[in-house]
């Protein structure tokens, strides 16, 4: 039983970290685009990340856990990386490519997490699977902007 609780906590924390990365990245990139269709897609994605993040926080609360989220170093690395990659090119194509790479990484992280924490409760696993499907959908939708 303790193993399942640990797996739940780890998996829920991974959902929190993944969704925070998505929210933080979109918060930085949204002001960079003038493209109305692209901006609408980014707002849709941000809403999805917020919803999944809230569900993960609720799950952590129910398990007696506490979200740690992204570390300050991870946040800084992301901000600097985006800053460097958009210094000379803020085109929709470049921004969509960066976000697509991030969603692909998110999918891989979801797959790894499900393998690392097989003892997580069914509801927690479903939340992770929803996040994975959301990341895959985001990547697909971003392709039209490449």
N, CA, C and O atoms as a GROMACS GRO file, in nm:
protein
  584
    1UNK      N    1   0.083  -0.120   0.000
    1UNK     CA    2   0.000   0.000   0.000
    1UNK      C    3   0.087   0.126   0.000
    1UNK      O    4   0.057   0.223  -0.069
    2UNK      N    5   0.195   0.122   0.078
    2UNK     CA    6   0.285   0.237   0.085
    2UNK      C    7   0.351   0.262  -0.051
    2UNK      O    8   0.371   0.377  -0.091
    3UNK      N    9   0.384   0.152  -0.121
    3UNK     CA   10   0.445   0.165  -0.254
    3UNK      C   11   0.350   0.235  -0.350
    3UNK      O   12   0.392   0.319  -0.430
    4UNK      N   13   0.220   0.200  -0.342
    4UNK     CA   14   0.123   0.264  -0.430
    4UNK      C   15   0.113   0.413  -0.399
    4UNK      O   16   0.103   0.495  -0.490
    5UNK      N   17   0.115   0.447  -0.270
    5UNK     CA   18   0.108   0.589  -0.232
    5UNK      C   19   0.230   0.664  -0.288
    5UNK      O   20   0.216   0.774  -0.342
    6UNK      N   21   0.348   0.604  -0.274
    6UNK     CA   22   0.469   0.667  -0.328
    6UNK      C   23   0.459   0.685  -0.479
    6UNK      O   24   0.491   0.792  -0.532
    7UNK      N   25   0.414   0.581  -0.549
    7UNK     CA   26   0.400   0.590  -0.694
    7UNK      C   27   0.299   0.698  -0.732
    7UNK      O   28   0.320   0.773  -0.827
    8UNK      N   29   0.189   0.705  -0.657
    8UNK     CA   30   0.089   0.810  -0.682
    8UNK      C   31   0.151   0.948  -0.666
    8UNK      O   32   0.137   1.034  -0.753
    9UNK      N   33   0.220   0.968  -0.555
    9UNK     CA   34   0.280   1.099  -0.528
    9UNK      C   35   0.380   1.137  -0.637
    9UNK      O   36   0.381   1.250  -0.684
   10UNK      N   37   0.465   1.042  -0.675
   10UNK     CA   38   0.566   1.070  -0.778
   10UNK      C   39   0.500   1.102  -0.913
   10UNK      O   40   0.541   1.195  -0.983
   11UNK      N   41   0.398   1.024  -0.948
   11UNK     CA   42   0.333   1.046  -1.077
   11UNK      C   43   0.257   1.179  -1.077
   11UNK      O   44   0.261   1.252  -1.176
   12UNK      N   45   0.188   1.210  -0.969
   12UNK     CA   46   0.116   1.337  -0.961
   12UNK      C   47   0.213   1.455  -0.964
   12UNK      O   48   0.185   1.557  -1.027
   13UNK      N   49   0.326   1.441  -0.898
   13UNK     CA   50   0.428   1.546  -0.901
   13UNK      C   51   0.480   1.564  -1.044
   13UNK      O   52   0.507   1.677  -1.087
   14UNK      N   53   0.496   1.454  -1.116
   14UNK     CA   54   0.541   1.463  -1.256
   14UNK      C   55   0.438   1.537  -1.342
   14UNK      O   56   0.475   1.614  -1.430
   15UNK      N   57   0.310   1.514  -1.316
   15UNK     CA   58   0.205   1.587  -1.389
   15UNK      C   59   0.215   1.736  -1.357
   15UNK      O   60   0.205   1.820  -1.446
   16UNK      N   61   0.235   1.768  -1.228
   16UNK     CA   62   0.248   1.909  -1.189
   16UNK      C   63   0.367   1.973  -1.260
   16UNK      O   64   0.354   2.082  -1.316
   17UNK      N   65   0.481   1.907  -1.259
   17UNK     CA   66   0.600   1.964  -1.322
   17UNK      C   67   0.582   1.982  -1.473
   17UNK      O   68   0.619   2.085  -1.529
   18UNK      N   69   0.524   1.881  -1.538
   18UNK     CA   70   0.502   1.888  -1.682
   18UNK      C   71   0.407   2.002  -1.717
   18UNK      O   72   0.433   2.080  -1.809
   19UNK      N   73   0.297   2.012  -1.644
   19UNK     CA   74   0.198   2.116  -1.676
   19UNK      C   75   0.249   2.255  -1.640
   19UNK      O   76   0.214   2.352  -1.707
   20UNK      N   77   0.331   2.266  -1.536
   20UNK     CA   78   0.390   2.396  -1.504
   20UNK      C   79   0.487   2.439  -1.614
   20UNK      O   80   0.492   2.556  -1.650
   21UNK      N   81   0.562   2.344  -1.666
   21UNK     CA   82   0.653   2.375  -1.777
   21UNK      C   83   0.572   2.428  -1.895
   21UNK      O   84   0.610   2.528  -1.956
   22UNK      N   85   0.462   2.362  -1.926
   22UNK     CA   86   0.377   2.407  -2.036
   22UNK      C   87   0.320   2.545  -2.011
   22UNK      O   88   0.324   2.631  -2.099
   23UNK      N   89   0.266   2.566  -1.892
   23UNK     CA   90   0.206   2.697  -1.859
   23UNK      C   91   0.311   2.808  -1.863
   23UNK      O   92   0.286   2.914  -1.920
   24UNK      N   93   0.427   2.783  -1.804
   24UNK     CA   94   0.532   2.885  -1.799
   24UNK      C   95   0.586   2.917  -1.938
   24UNK      O   96   0.612   3.033  -1.971
   25UNK      N   97   0.603   2.814  -2.019
   25UNK     CA   98   0.653   2.834  -2.155
   25UNK      C   99   0.553   2.916  -2.236
   25UNK      O  100   0.591   3.010  -2.306
   26UNK      N  101   0.426   2.881  -2.227
   26UNK     CA  102   0.325   2.954  -2.302
   26UNK      C  103   0.312   3.098  -2.254
   26UNK      O  104   0.290   3.188  -2.334
   27UNK      N  105   0.327   3.120  -2.125
   27UNK     CA  106   0.321   3.256  -2.071
   27UNK      C  107   0.432   3.342  -2.131
   27UNK      O  108   0.413   3.462  -2.154
   28UNK      N  109   0.547   3.282  -2.156
   28UNK     CA  110   0.659   3.356  -2.214
   28UNK      C  111   0.642   3.375  -2.365
   28UNK      O  112   0.680   3.479  -2.419
   29UNK      N  113   0.584   3.276  -2.433
   29UNK     CA  114   0.576   3.282  -2.579
   29UNK      C  115   0.453   3.358  -2.629
   29UNK      O  116   0.459   3.422  -2.733
   30UNK      N  117   0.342   3.351  -2.556
   30UNK     CA  118   0.220   3.417  -2.602
   30UNK      C  119   0.240   3.564  -2.642
   30UNK      O  120   0.191   3.604  -2.748
   31UNK      N  121   0.308   3.645  -2.562
   31UNK     CA  122   0.325   3.785  -2.601
   31UNK      C  123   0.414   3.806  -2.725
   31UNK      O  124   0.419   3.916  -2.780
   32UNK      N  125   0.483   3.702  -2.768
   32UNK     CA  126   0.574   3.715  -2.882
   32UNK      C  127   0.504   3.703  -3.017
   32UNK      O  128   0.562   3.738  -3.119
   33UNK      N  129   0.380   3.654  -3.018
   33UNK     CA  130   0.315   3.630  -3.147
   33UNK      C  131   0.203   3.729  -3.174
   33UNK      O  132   0.131   3.773  -3.084
   34UNK      N  133   0.191   3.763  -3.301
   34UNK     CA  134   0.083   3.850  -3.348
   34UNK      C  135  -0.022   3.768  -3.424
   34UNK      O  136  -0.132   3.816  -3.450
   35UNK      N  137   0.013   3.645  -3.458
   35UNK     CA  138  -0.073   3.558  -3.537
   35UNK      C  139  -0.195   3.516  -3.454
   35UNK      O  140  -0.181   3.445  -3.355
   36UNK      N  141  -0.314   3.562  -3.495
   36UNK     CA  142  -0.436   3.539  -3.416
   36UNK      C  143  -0.471   3.390  -3.404
   36UNK      O  144  -0.508   3.345  -3.296
   37UNK      N  145  -0.458   3.314  -3.512
   37UNK     CA  146  -0.490   3.170  -3.506
   37UNK      C  147  -0.393   3.097  -3.414
   37UNK      O  148  -0.433   3.012  -3.335
   38UNK      N  149  -0.267   3.131  -3.426
   38UNK     CA  150  -0.164   3.069  -3.343
   38UNK      C  151  -0.187   3.105  -3.196
   38UNK      O  152  -0.179   3.019  -3.108
   39UNK      N  153  -0.215   3.231  -3.171
   39UNK     CA  154  -0.239   3.277  -3.034
   39UNK      C  155  -0.359   3.203  -2.974
   39UNK      O  156  -0.356   3.164  -2.857
   40UNK      N  157  -0.465   3.184  -3.052
   40UNK     CA  158  -0.583   3.112  -3.004
   40UNK      C  159  -0.547   2.968  -2.967
   40UNK      O  160  -0.596   2.916  -2.867
   41UNK      N  161  -0.462   2.905  -3.047
   41UNK     CA  162  -0.419   2.768  -3.016
   41UNK      C  163  -0.337   2.765  -2.887
   41UNK      O  164  -0.353   2.674  -2.806
   42UNK      N  165  -0.251   2.863  -2.868
   42UNK     CA  166  -0.169   2.867  -2.746
   42UNK      C  167  -0.256   2.890  -2.623
   42UNK      O  168  -0.229   2.834  -2.517
   43UNK      N  169  -0.359   2.971  -2.636
   43UNK     CA  170  -0.451   2.995  -2.524
   43UNK      C  171  -0.527   2.867  -2.491
   43UNK      O  172  -0.549   2.836  -2.374
   44UNK      N  173  -0.567   2.791  -2.594
   44UNK     CA  174  -0.634   2.663  -2.572
   44UNK      C  175  -0.542   2.568  -2.496
   44UNK      O  176  -0.583   2.500  -2.402
   45UNK      N  177  -0.416   2.564  -2.539
   45UNK     CA  178  -0.320   2.476  -2.472
   45UNK      C  179  -0.299   2.519  -2.327
   45UNK      O  180  -0.294   2.436  -2.237
   46UNK      N  181  -0.286   2.648  -2.305
   46UNK     CA  182  -0.265   2.698  -2.169
   46UNK      C  183  -0.380   2.657  -2.077
   46UNK      O  184  -0.358   2.617  -1.963
   47UNK      N  185  -0.503   2.666  -2.128
   47UNK     CA  186  -0.620   2.624  -2.049
   47UNK      C  187  -0.613   2.476  -2.015
   47UNK      O  188  -0.645   2.435  -1.903
   48UNK      N  189  -0.571   2.395  -2.111
   48UNK     CA  190  -0.558   2.251  -2.087
   48UNK      C  191  -0.454   2.220  -1.981
   48UNK      O  192  -0.475   2.136  -1.894
   49UNK      N  193  -0.340   2.288  -1.989
   49UNK     CA  194  -0.236   2.268  -1.888
   49UNK      C  195  -0.286   2.310  -1.749
   49UNK      O  196  -0.259   2.242  -1.650
   50UNK      N  197  -0.359   2.421  -1.743
   50UNK     CA  198  -0.410   2.468  -1.614
   50UNK      C  199  -0.507   2.366  -1.553
   50UNK      O  200  -0.501   2.339  -1.434
   51UNK      N  201  -0.594   2.312  -1.636
   51UNK     CA  202  -0.692   2.214  -1.588
   51UNK      C  203  -0.623   2.089  -1.535
   51UNK      O  204  -0.655   2.042  -1.426
   52UNK      N  205  -0.529   2.035  -1.611
   52UNK     CA  206  -0.457   1.915  -1.567
   52UNK      C  207  -0.374   1.943  -1.442
   52UNK      O  208  -0.364   1.858  -1.354
   53UNK      N  209  -0.316   2.062  -1.434
   53UNK     CA  210  -0.237   2.101  -1.318
   53UNK      C  211  -0.325   2.104  -1.192
   53UNK      O  212  -0.284   2.056  -1.087
   54UNK      N  213  -0.444   2.160  -1.204
   54UNK     CA  214  -0.535   2.167  -1.090
   54UNK      C  215  -0.577   2.028  -1.044
   54UNK      O  216  -0.587   2.001  -0.925
   55UNK      N  217  -0.602   1.938  -1.140
   55UNK     CA  218  -0.638   1.801  -1.105
   55UNK      C  219  -0.524   1.731  -1.032
   55UNK      O  220  -0.548   1.658  -0.936
   56UNK      N  221  -0.402   1.752  -1.077
   56UNK     CA  222  -0.287   1.690  -1.011
   56UNK      C  223  -0.271   1.745  -0.870
   56UNK      O  224  -0.242   1.670  -0.777
   57UNK      N  225  -0.289   1.876  -0.852
   57UNK     CA  226  -0.281   1.935  -0.718
   57UNK      C  227  -0.389   1.877  -0.627
   57UNK      O  228  -0.362   1.847  -0.511
   58UNK      N  229  -0.510   1.860  -0.679
   58UNK     CA  230  -0.618   1.801  -0.600
   58UNK      C  231  -0.583   1.658  -0.560
   58UNK      O  232  -0.608   1.616  -0.447
   59UNK      N  233  -0.525   1.583  -0.653
   59UNK     CA  234  -0.483   1.446  -0.623
   59UNK      C  235  -0.375   1.442  -0.516
   59UNK      O  236  -0.378   1.356  -0.428
   60UNK      N  237  -0.280   1.533  -0.526
   60UNK     CA  238  -0.174   1.539  -0.424
   60UNK      C  239  -0.232   1.572  -0.288
   60UNK      O  240  -0.193   1.512  -0.187
   61UNK      N  241  -0.324   1.667  -0.284
   61UNK     CA  242  -0.388   1.702  -0.157
   61UNK      C  243  -0.459   1.582  -0.098
   61UNK      O  244  -0.451   1.557   0.023
   62UNK      N  245  -0.530   1.506  -0.182
   62UNK     CA  246  -0.603   1.388  -0.136
   62UNK      C  247  -0.510   1.280  -0.083
   62UNK      O  248  -0.548   1.204   0.006
   63UNK      N  249  -0.388   1.273  -0.136
   63UNK     CA  250  -0.290   1.172  -0.092
   63UNK      C  251  -0.206   1.222   0.026
   63UNK      O  252  -0.122   1.150   0.079
   64UNK      N  253  -0.229   1.345   0.066
   64UNK     CA  254  -0.149   1.402   0.174
   64UNK      C  255  -0.013   1.451   0.127
   64UNK      O  256   0.077   1.474   0.208
   65UNK      N  257   0.001   1.468  -0.003
   65UNK     CA  258   0.127   1.515  -0.059
   65UNK      C  259   0.125   1.665  -0.079
   65UNK      O  260   0.025   1.733  -0.057
   66UNK      N  261   0.238   1.714  -0.122
   66UNK     CA  262   0.252   1.858  -0.147
   66UNK      C  263   0.335   1.876  -0.274
   66UNK      O  264   0.443   1.819  -0.288
   67UNK      N  265   0.282   1.954  -0.366
   67UNK     CA  266   0.350   1.975  -0.494
   67UNK      C  267   0.474   2.061  -0.476
   67UNK      O  268   0.471   2.164  -0.408
   68UNK      N  269   0.582   2.017  -0.538
   68UNK     CA  270   0.703   2.097  -0.537
   68UNK      C  271   0.717   2.172  -0.668
   68UNK      O  272   0.780   2.278  -0.673
   69UNK      N  273   0.658   2.120  -0.774
   69UNK     CA  274   0.662   2.188  -0.902
   69UNK      C  275   0.801   2.197  -0.961
   69UNK      O  276   0.893   2.125  -0.920
   70UNK      N  277   0.814   2.285  -1.057
   70UNK     CA  278   0.943   2.305  -1.124
   70UNK      C  279   1.041   2.374  -1.031
   70UNK      O  280   1.004   2.464  -0.956
   71UNK      N  281   1.164   2.332  -1.036
   71UNK     CA  282   1.268   2.399  -0.956
   71UNK      C  283   1.298   2.535  -1.018
   71UNK      O  284   1.270   2.559  -1.135
   72UNK      N  285   1.356   2.622  -0.938
   72UNK     CA  286   1.394   2.755  -0.986
   72UNK      C  287   1.494   2.743  -1.101
   72UNK      O  288   1.489   2.820  -1.197
   73UNK      N  289   1.584   2.646  -1.092
   73UNK     CA  290   1.683   2.625  -1.197
   73UNK      C  291   1.616   2.582  -1.328
   73UNK      O  292   1.652   2.631  -1.435
   74UNK      N  293   1.519   2.491  -1.319
   74UNK     CA  294   1.449   2.447  -1.440
   74UNK      C  295   1.374   2.563  -1.504
   74UNK      O  296   1.374   2.577  -1.626
   75UNK      N  297   1.311   2.645  -1.422
   75UNK     CA  298   1.239   2.762  -1.474
   75UNK      C  299   1.335   2.857  -1.544
   75UNK      O  300   1.307   2.907  -1.653
   76UNK      N  301   1.449   2.882  -1.481
   76UNK     CA  302   1.547   2.973  -1.538
   76UNK      C  303   1.603   2.917  -1.670
   76UNK      O  304   1.616   2.990  -1.768
   77UNK      N  305   1.635   2.788  -1.670
   77UNK     CA  306   1.687   2.726  -1.793
   77UNK      C  307   1.589   2.740  -1.908
   77UNK      O  308   1.628   2.768  -2.021
   78UNK      N  309   1.461   2.720  -1.879
   78UNK     CA  310   1.359   2.732  -1.982
   78UNK      C  311   1.350   2.875  -2.033
   78UNK      O  312   1.347   2.898  -2.154
   79UNK      N  313   1.345   2.971  -1.941
   79UNK     CA  314   1.335   3.113  -1.980
   79UNK      C  315   1.455   3.155  -2.066
   79UNK      O  316   1.438   3.221  -2.169
   80UNK      N  317   1.573   3.116  -2.024
   80UNK     CA  318   1.694   3.153  -2.098
   80UNK      C  319   1.695   3.083  -2.234
   80UNK      O  320   1.727   3.146  -2.336
   81UNK      N  321   1.660   2.956  -2.237
   81UNK     CA  322   1.657   2.882  -2.364
   81UNK      C  323   1.561   2.944  -2.464
   81UNK      O  324   1.594   2.959  -2.581
   82UNK      N  325   1.442   2.980  -2.416
   82UNK     CA  326   1.345   3.045  -2.504
   82UNK      C  327   1.398   3.181  -2.549
   82UNK      O  328   1.387   3.218  -2.666
   83UNK      N  329   1.455   3.254  -2.455
   83UNK     CA  330   1.510   3.385  -2.489
   83UNK      C  331   1.615   3.378  -2.597
   83UNK      O  332   1.615   3.459  -2.690
   84UNK      N  333   1.705   3.282  -2.586
   84UNK     CA  334   1.812   3.267  -2.686
   84UNK      C  335   1.755   3.225  -2.821
   84UNK      O  336   1.794   3.278  -2.925
   85UNK      N  337   1.661   3.130  -2.819
   85UNK     CA  338   1.608   3.077  -2.945
   85UNK      C  339   1.512   3.173  -3.016
   85UNK      O  340   1.478   3.153  -3.132
   86UNK      N  341   1.470   3.278  -2.945
   86UNK     CA  342   1.380   3.376  -3.007
   86UNK      C  343   1.446   3.513  -3.024
   86UNK      O  344   1.380   3.609  -3.063
   87UNK      N  345   1.573   3.520  -2.996
   87UNK     CA  346   1.646   3.647  -3.006
   87UNK      C  347   1.636   3.707  -3.146
   87UNK      O  348   1.611   3.827  -3.161
   88UNK      N  349   1.656   3.624  -3.246
   88UNK     CA  350   1.656   3.676  -3.383
   88UNK      C  351   1.539   3.626  -3.466
   88UNK      O  352   1.519   3.671  -3.579
   89UNK      N  353   1.460   3.532  -3.412
   89UNK     CA  354   1.349   3.475  -3.490
   89UNK      C  355   1.228   3.451  -3.401
   89UNK      O  356   1.223   3.355  -3.325
   90UNK      N  357   1.131   3.540  -3.413
   90UNK     CA  358   1.006   3.523  -3.338
   90UNK      C  359   0.891   3.488  -3.432
   90UNK      O  360   0.775   3.515  -3.403
   91UNK      N  361   0.926   3.426  -3.543
   91UNK     CA  362   0.823   3.388  -3.640
   91UNK      C  363   0.733   3.280  -3.580
   91UNK      O  364   0.773   3.205  -3.490
   92UNK      N  365   0.612   3.273  -3.632
   92UNK     CA  366   0.518   3.169  -3.589
   92UNK      C  367   0.580   3.032  -3.611
   92UNK      O  368   0.566   2.943  -3.526
   93UNK      N  369   0.647   3.014  -3.723
   93UNK     CA  370   0.709   2.884  -3.754
   93UNK      C  371   0.811   2.845  -3.647
   93UNK      O  372   0.811   2.731  -3.601
   94UNK      N  373   0.897   2.937  -3.607
   94UNK     CA  374   0.998   2.907  -3.506
   94UNK      C  375   0.933   2.878  -3.371
   94UNK      O  376   0.971   2.782  -3.303
   95UNK      N  377   0.837   2.960  -3.332
   95UNK     CA  378   0.770   2.940  -3.203
   95UNK      C  379   0.696   2.806  -3.201
   95UNK      O  380   0.701   2.733  -3.102
   96UNK      N  381   0.626   2.774  -3.311
   96UNK     CA  382   0.554   2.647  -3.320
   96UNK      C  383   0.652   2.529  -3.314
   96UNK      O  384   0.622   2.427  -3.252
   97UNK      N  385   0.766   2.543  -3.379
   97UNK     CA  386   0.866   2.437  -3.375
   97UNK      C  387   0.919   2.413  -3.235
   97UNK      O  388   0.935   2.299  -3.192
   98UNK      N  389   0.945   2.521  -3.164
   98UNK     CA  390   0.992   2.508  -3.025
   98UNK      C  391   0.887   2.440  -2.938
   98UNK      O  392   0.920   2.351  -2.859
   99UNK      N  393   0.762   2.482  -2.952
   99UNK     CA  394   0.655   2.424  -2.871
   99UNK      C  395   0.631   2.278  -2.908
   99UNK      O  396   0.600   2.196  -2.821
  100UNK      N  397   0.645   2.246  -3.036
  100UNK     CA  398   0.628   2.108  -3.080
  100UNK      C  399   0.736   2.019  -3.018
  100UNK      O  400   0.708   1.907  -2.975
  101UNK      N  401   0.859   2.069  -3.014
  101UNK     CA  402   0.968   1.995  -2.948
  101UNK      C  403   0.935   1.973  -2.800
  101UNK      O  404   0.957   1.865  -2.746
  102UNK      N  405   0.883   2.076  -2.736
  102UNK     CA  406   0.847   2.065  -2.595
  102UNK      C  407   0.737   1.963  -2.572
  102UNK      O  408   0.742   1.886  -2.476
  103UNK      N  409   0.637   1.962  -2.660
  103UNK     CA  410   0.529   1.864  -2.647
  103UNK      C  411   0.580   1.722  -2.671
  103UNK      O  412   0.537   1.628  -2.604
  104UNK      N  413   0.672   1.707  -2.766
  104UNK     CA  414   0.732   1.574  -2.790
  104UNK      C  415   0.808   1.527  -2.666
  104UNK      O  416   0.798   1.410  -2.629
  105UNK      N  417   0.882   1.617  -2.604
  105UNK     CA  418   0.952   1.583  -2.480
  105UNK      C  419   0.851   1.548  -2.371
  105UNK      O  420   0.873   1.455  -2.292
  106UNK      N  421   0.741   1.622  -2.366
  106UNK     CA  422   0.637   1.594  -2.268
  106UNK      C  423   0.578   1.455  -2.285
  106UNK      O  424   0.553   1.386  -2.186
  107UNK      N  425   0.557   1.414  -2.409
  107UNK     CA  426   0.506   1.279  -2.437
  107UNK      C  427   0.605   1.175  -2.385
  107UNK      O  428   0.566   1.079  -2.318
  108UNK      N  429   0.732   1.193  -2.416
  108UNK     CA  430   0.834   1.098  -2.370
  108UNK      C  431   0.840   1.092  -2.218
  108UNK      O  432   0.853   0.985  -2.159
  109UNK      N  433   0.829   1.208  -2.154
  109UNK     CA  434   0.830   1.212  -2.007
  109UNK      C  435   0.711   1.137  -1.949
  109UNK      O  436   0.724   1.068  -1.847
  110UNK      N  437   0.595   1.149  -2.012
  110UNK     CA  438   0.475   1.078  -1.966
  110UNK      C  439   0.494   0.926  -1.978
  110UNK      O  440   0.459   0.851  -1.886
  111UNK      N  441   0.550   0.883  -2.089
  111UNK     CA  442   0.573   0.740  -2.110
  111UNK      C  443   0.671   0.686  -2.006
  111UNK      O  444   0.647   0.581  -1.947
  112UNK      N  445   0.781   0.758  -1.985
  112UNK     CA  446   0.880   0.715  -1.885
  112UNK      C  447   0.818   0.708  -1.746
  112UNK      O  448   0.843   0.613  -1.672
  113UNK      N  449   0.740   0.807  -1.712
  113UNK     CA  450   0.680   0.813  -1.580
  113UNK      C  451   0.587   0.694  -1.556
  113UNK      O  452   0.585   0.636  -1.448
  114UNK      N  453   0.510   0.658  -1.658
  114UNK     CA  454   0.419   0.544  -1.643
  114UNK      C  455   0.497   0.414  -1.623
  114UNK      O  456   0.451   0.324  -1.553
  115UNK      N  457   0.614   0.405  -1.684
  115UNK     CA  458   0.698   0.286  -1.665
  115UNK      C  459   0.768   0.289  -1.529
  115UNK      O  460   0.789   0.185  -1.468
  116UNK      N  461   0.804   0.408  -1.484
  116UNK     CA  462   0.876   0.422  -1.357
  116UNK      C  463   0.787   0.398  -1.235
  116UNK      O  464   0.834   0.354  -1.131
  117UNK      N  465   0.658   0.428  -1.249
  117UNK     CA  466   0.566   0.420  -1.134
  117UNK      C  467   0.444   0.334  -1.167
  117UNK      O  468   0.331   0.384  -1.171
  118UNK      N  469   0.466   0.205  -1.192
  118UNK     CA  470   0.356   0.117  -1.232
  118UNK      C  471   0.254   0.092  -1.121
  118UNK      O  472   0.143   0.047  -1.148
  119UNK      N  473   0.291   0.122  -0.997
  119UNK     CA  474   0.201   0.096  -0.886
  119UNK      C  475   0.104   0.209  -0.858
  119UNK      O  476   0.026   0.201  -0.762
  120UNK      N  477   0.106   0.313  -0.938
  120UNK     CA  478   0.014   0.426  -0.916
  120UNK      C  479  -0.130   0.379  -0.935
  120UNK      O  480  -0.158   0.288  -1.012
  121UNK      N  481  -0.220   0.443  -0.863
  121UNK     CA  482  -0.362   0.408  -0.869
  121UNK      C  483  -0.418   0.434  -1.009
  121UNK      O  484  -0.365   0.518  -1.083
  122UNK      N  485  -0.524   0.363  -1.045
  122UNK     CA  486  -0.582   0.380  -1.178
  122UNK      C  487  -0.619   0.525  -1.212
  122UNK      O  488  -0.596   0.569  -1.325
  123UNK      N  489  -0.673   0.598  -1.118
  123UNK     CA  490  -0.710   0.738  -1.144
  123UNK      C  491  -0.589   0.824  -1.174
  123UNK      O  492  -0.594   0.912  -1.259
  124UNK      N  493  -0.480   0.799  -1.104
  124UNK     CA  494  -0.356   0.874  -1.126
  124UNK      C  495  -0.298   0.838  -1.263
  124UNK      O  496  -0.252   0.926  -1.336
  125UNK      N  497  -0.300   0.710  -1.297
  125UNK     CA  498  -0.251   0.668  -1.428
  125UNK      C  499  -0.335   0.729  -1.541
  125UNK      O  500  -0.282   0.769  -1.644
  126UNK      N  501  -0.467   0.735  -1.520
  126UNK     CA  502  -0.554   0.796  -1.622
  126UNK      C  503  -0.521   0.943  -1.641
  126UNK      O  504  -0.522   0.993  -1.754
  127UNK      N  505  -0.492   1.013  -1.532
  127UNK     CA  506  -0.454   1.154  -1.542
  127UNK      C  507  -0.325   1.168  -1.624
  127UNK      O  508  -0.315   1.256  -1.710
  128UNK      N  509  -0.228   1.082  -1.598
  128UNK     CA  510  -0.103   1.085  -1.675
  128UNK      C  511  -0.129   1.052  -1.821
  128UNK      O  512  -0.070   1.114  -1.910
  129UNK      N  513  -0.217   0.957  -1.847
  129UNK     CA  514  -0.250   0.921  -1.986
  129UNK      C  515  -0.321   1.036  -2.057
  129UNK      O  516  -0.299   1.060  -2.175
  130UNK      N  517  -0.406   1.107  -1.984
  130UNK     CA  518  -0.473   1.224  -2.042
  130UNK      C  519  -0.371   1.332  -2.076
  130UNK      O  520  -0.380   1.397  -2.180
  131UNK      N  521  -0.273   1.352  -1.987
  131UNK     CA  522  -0.168   1.449  -2.014
  131UNK      C  523  -0.090   1.407  -2.139
  131UNK      O  524  -0.060   1.491  -2.225
  132UNK      N  525  -0.057   1.280  -2.149
  132UNK     CA  526   0.015   1.231  -2.267
  132UNK      C  527  -0.066   1.255  -2.394
  132UNK      O  528  -0.011   1.302  -2.494
  133UNK      N  529  -0.194   1.224  -2.392
  133UNK     CA  530  -0.280   1.245  -2.509
  133UNK      C  531  -0.290   1.394  -2.542
  133UNK      O  532  -0.291   1.432  -2.659
  134UNK      N  533  -0.296   1.478  -2.440
  134UNK     CA  534  -0.302   1.622  -2.459
  134UNK      C  535  -0.174   1.672  -2.526
  134UNK      O  536  -0.180   1.753  -2.618
  135UNK      N  537  -0.059   1.624  -2.479
  135UNK     CA  538   0.069   1.663  -2.538
  135UNK      C  539   0.078   1.618  -2.685
  135UNK      O  540   0.125   1.693  -2.770
  136UNK      N  541   0.032   1.496  -2.712
  136UNK     CA  542   0.034   1.446  -2.850
  136UNK      C  543  -0.058   1.530  -2.939
  136UNK      O  544  -0.023   1.562  -3.053
  137UNK      N  545  -0.174   1.566  -2.887
  137UNK     CA  546  -0.269   1.649  -2.961
  137UNK      C  547  -0.209   1.788  -2.987
  137UNK      O  548  -0.222   1.842  -3.097
  138UNK      N  549  -0.144   1.843  -2.887
  138UNK     CA  550  -0.080   1.974  -2.904
  138UNK      C  551   0.023   1.969  -3.017
  138UNK      O  552   0.027   2.058  -3.102
  139UNK      N  553   0.104   1.865  -3.016
  139UNK     CA  554   0.208   1.851  -3.119
  139UNK      C  555   0.145   1.844  -3.258
  139UNK      O  556   0.192   1.907  -3.352
  140UNK      N  557   0.038   1.767  -3.269
  140UNK     CA  558  -0.033   1.755  -3.398
  140UNK      C  559  -0.088   1.890  -3.444
  140UNK      O  560  -0.074   1.927  -3.560
  141UNK      N  561  -0.150   1.962  -3.352
  141UNK     CA  562  -0.210   2.091  -3.387
  141UNK      C  563  -0.105   2.196  -3.422
  141UNK      O  564  -0.130   2.285  -3.503
  142UNK      N  565   0.013   2.186  -3.363
  142UNK     CA  566   0.119   2.282  -3.391
  142UNK      C  567   0.179   2.263  -3.531
  142UNK      O  568   0.236   2.356  -3.587
  143UNK      N  569   0.165   2.143  -3.587
  143UNK     CA  570   0.223   2.115  -3.718
  143UNK      C  571   0.171   2.210  -3.826
  143UNK      O  572   0.244   2.242  -3.920
  144UNK      N  573   0.046   2.254  -3.813
  144UNK     CA  574  -0.010   2.344  -3.916
  144UNK      C  575   0.060   2.479  -3.919
  144UNK      O  576   0.048   2.554  -4.016
  145UNK      N  577   0.133   2.512  -3.812
  145UNK     CA  578   0.200   2.641  -3.804
  145UNK      C  579   0.349   2.634  -3.842
  145UNK      O  580   0.419   2.735  -3.842
  146UNK      N  581   0.395   2.514  -3.875
  146UNK     CA  582   0.536   2.498  -3.912
  146UNK      C  583   0.563   2.544  -4.054
  146UNK      O  584   0.676   2.537  -4.101
   0.00000   0.00000   0.00000
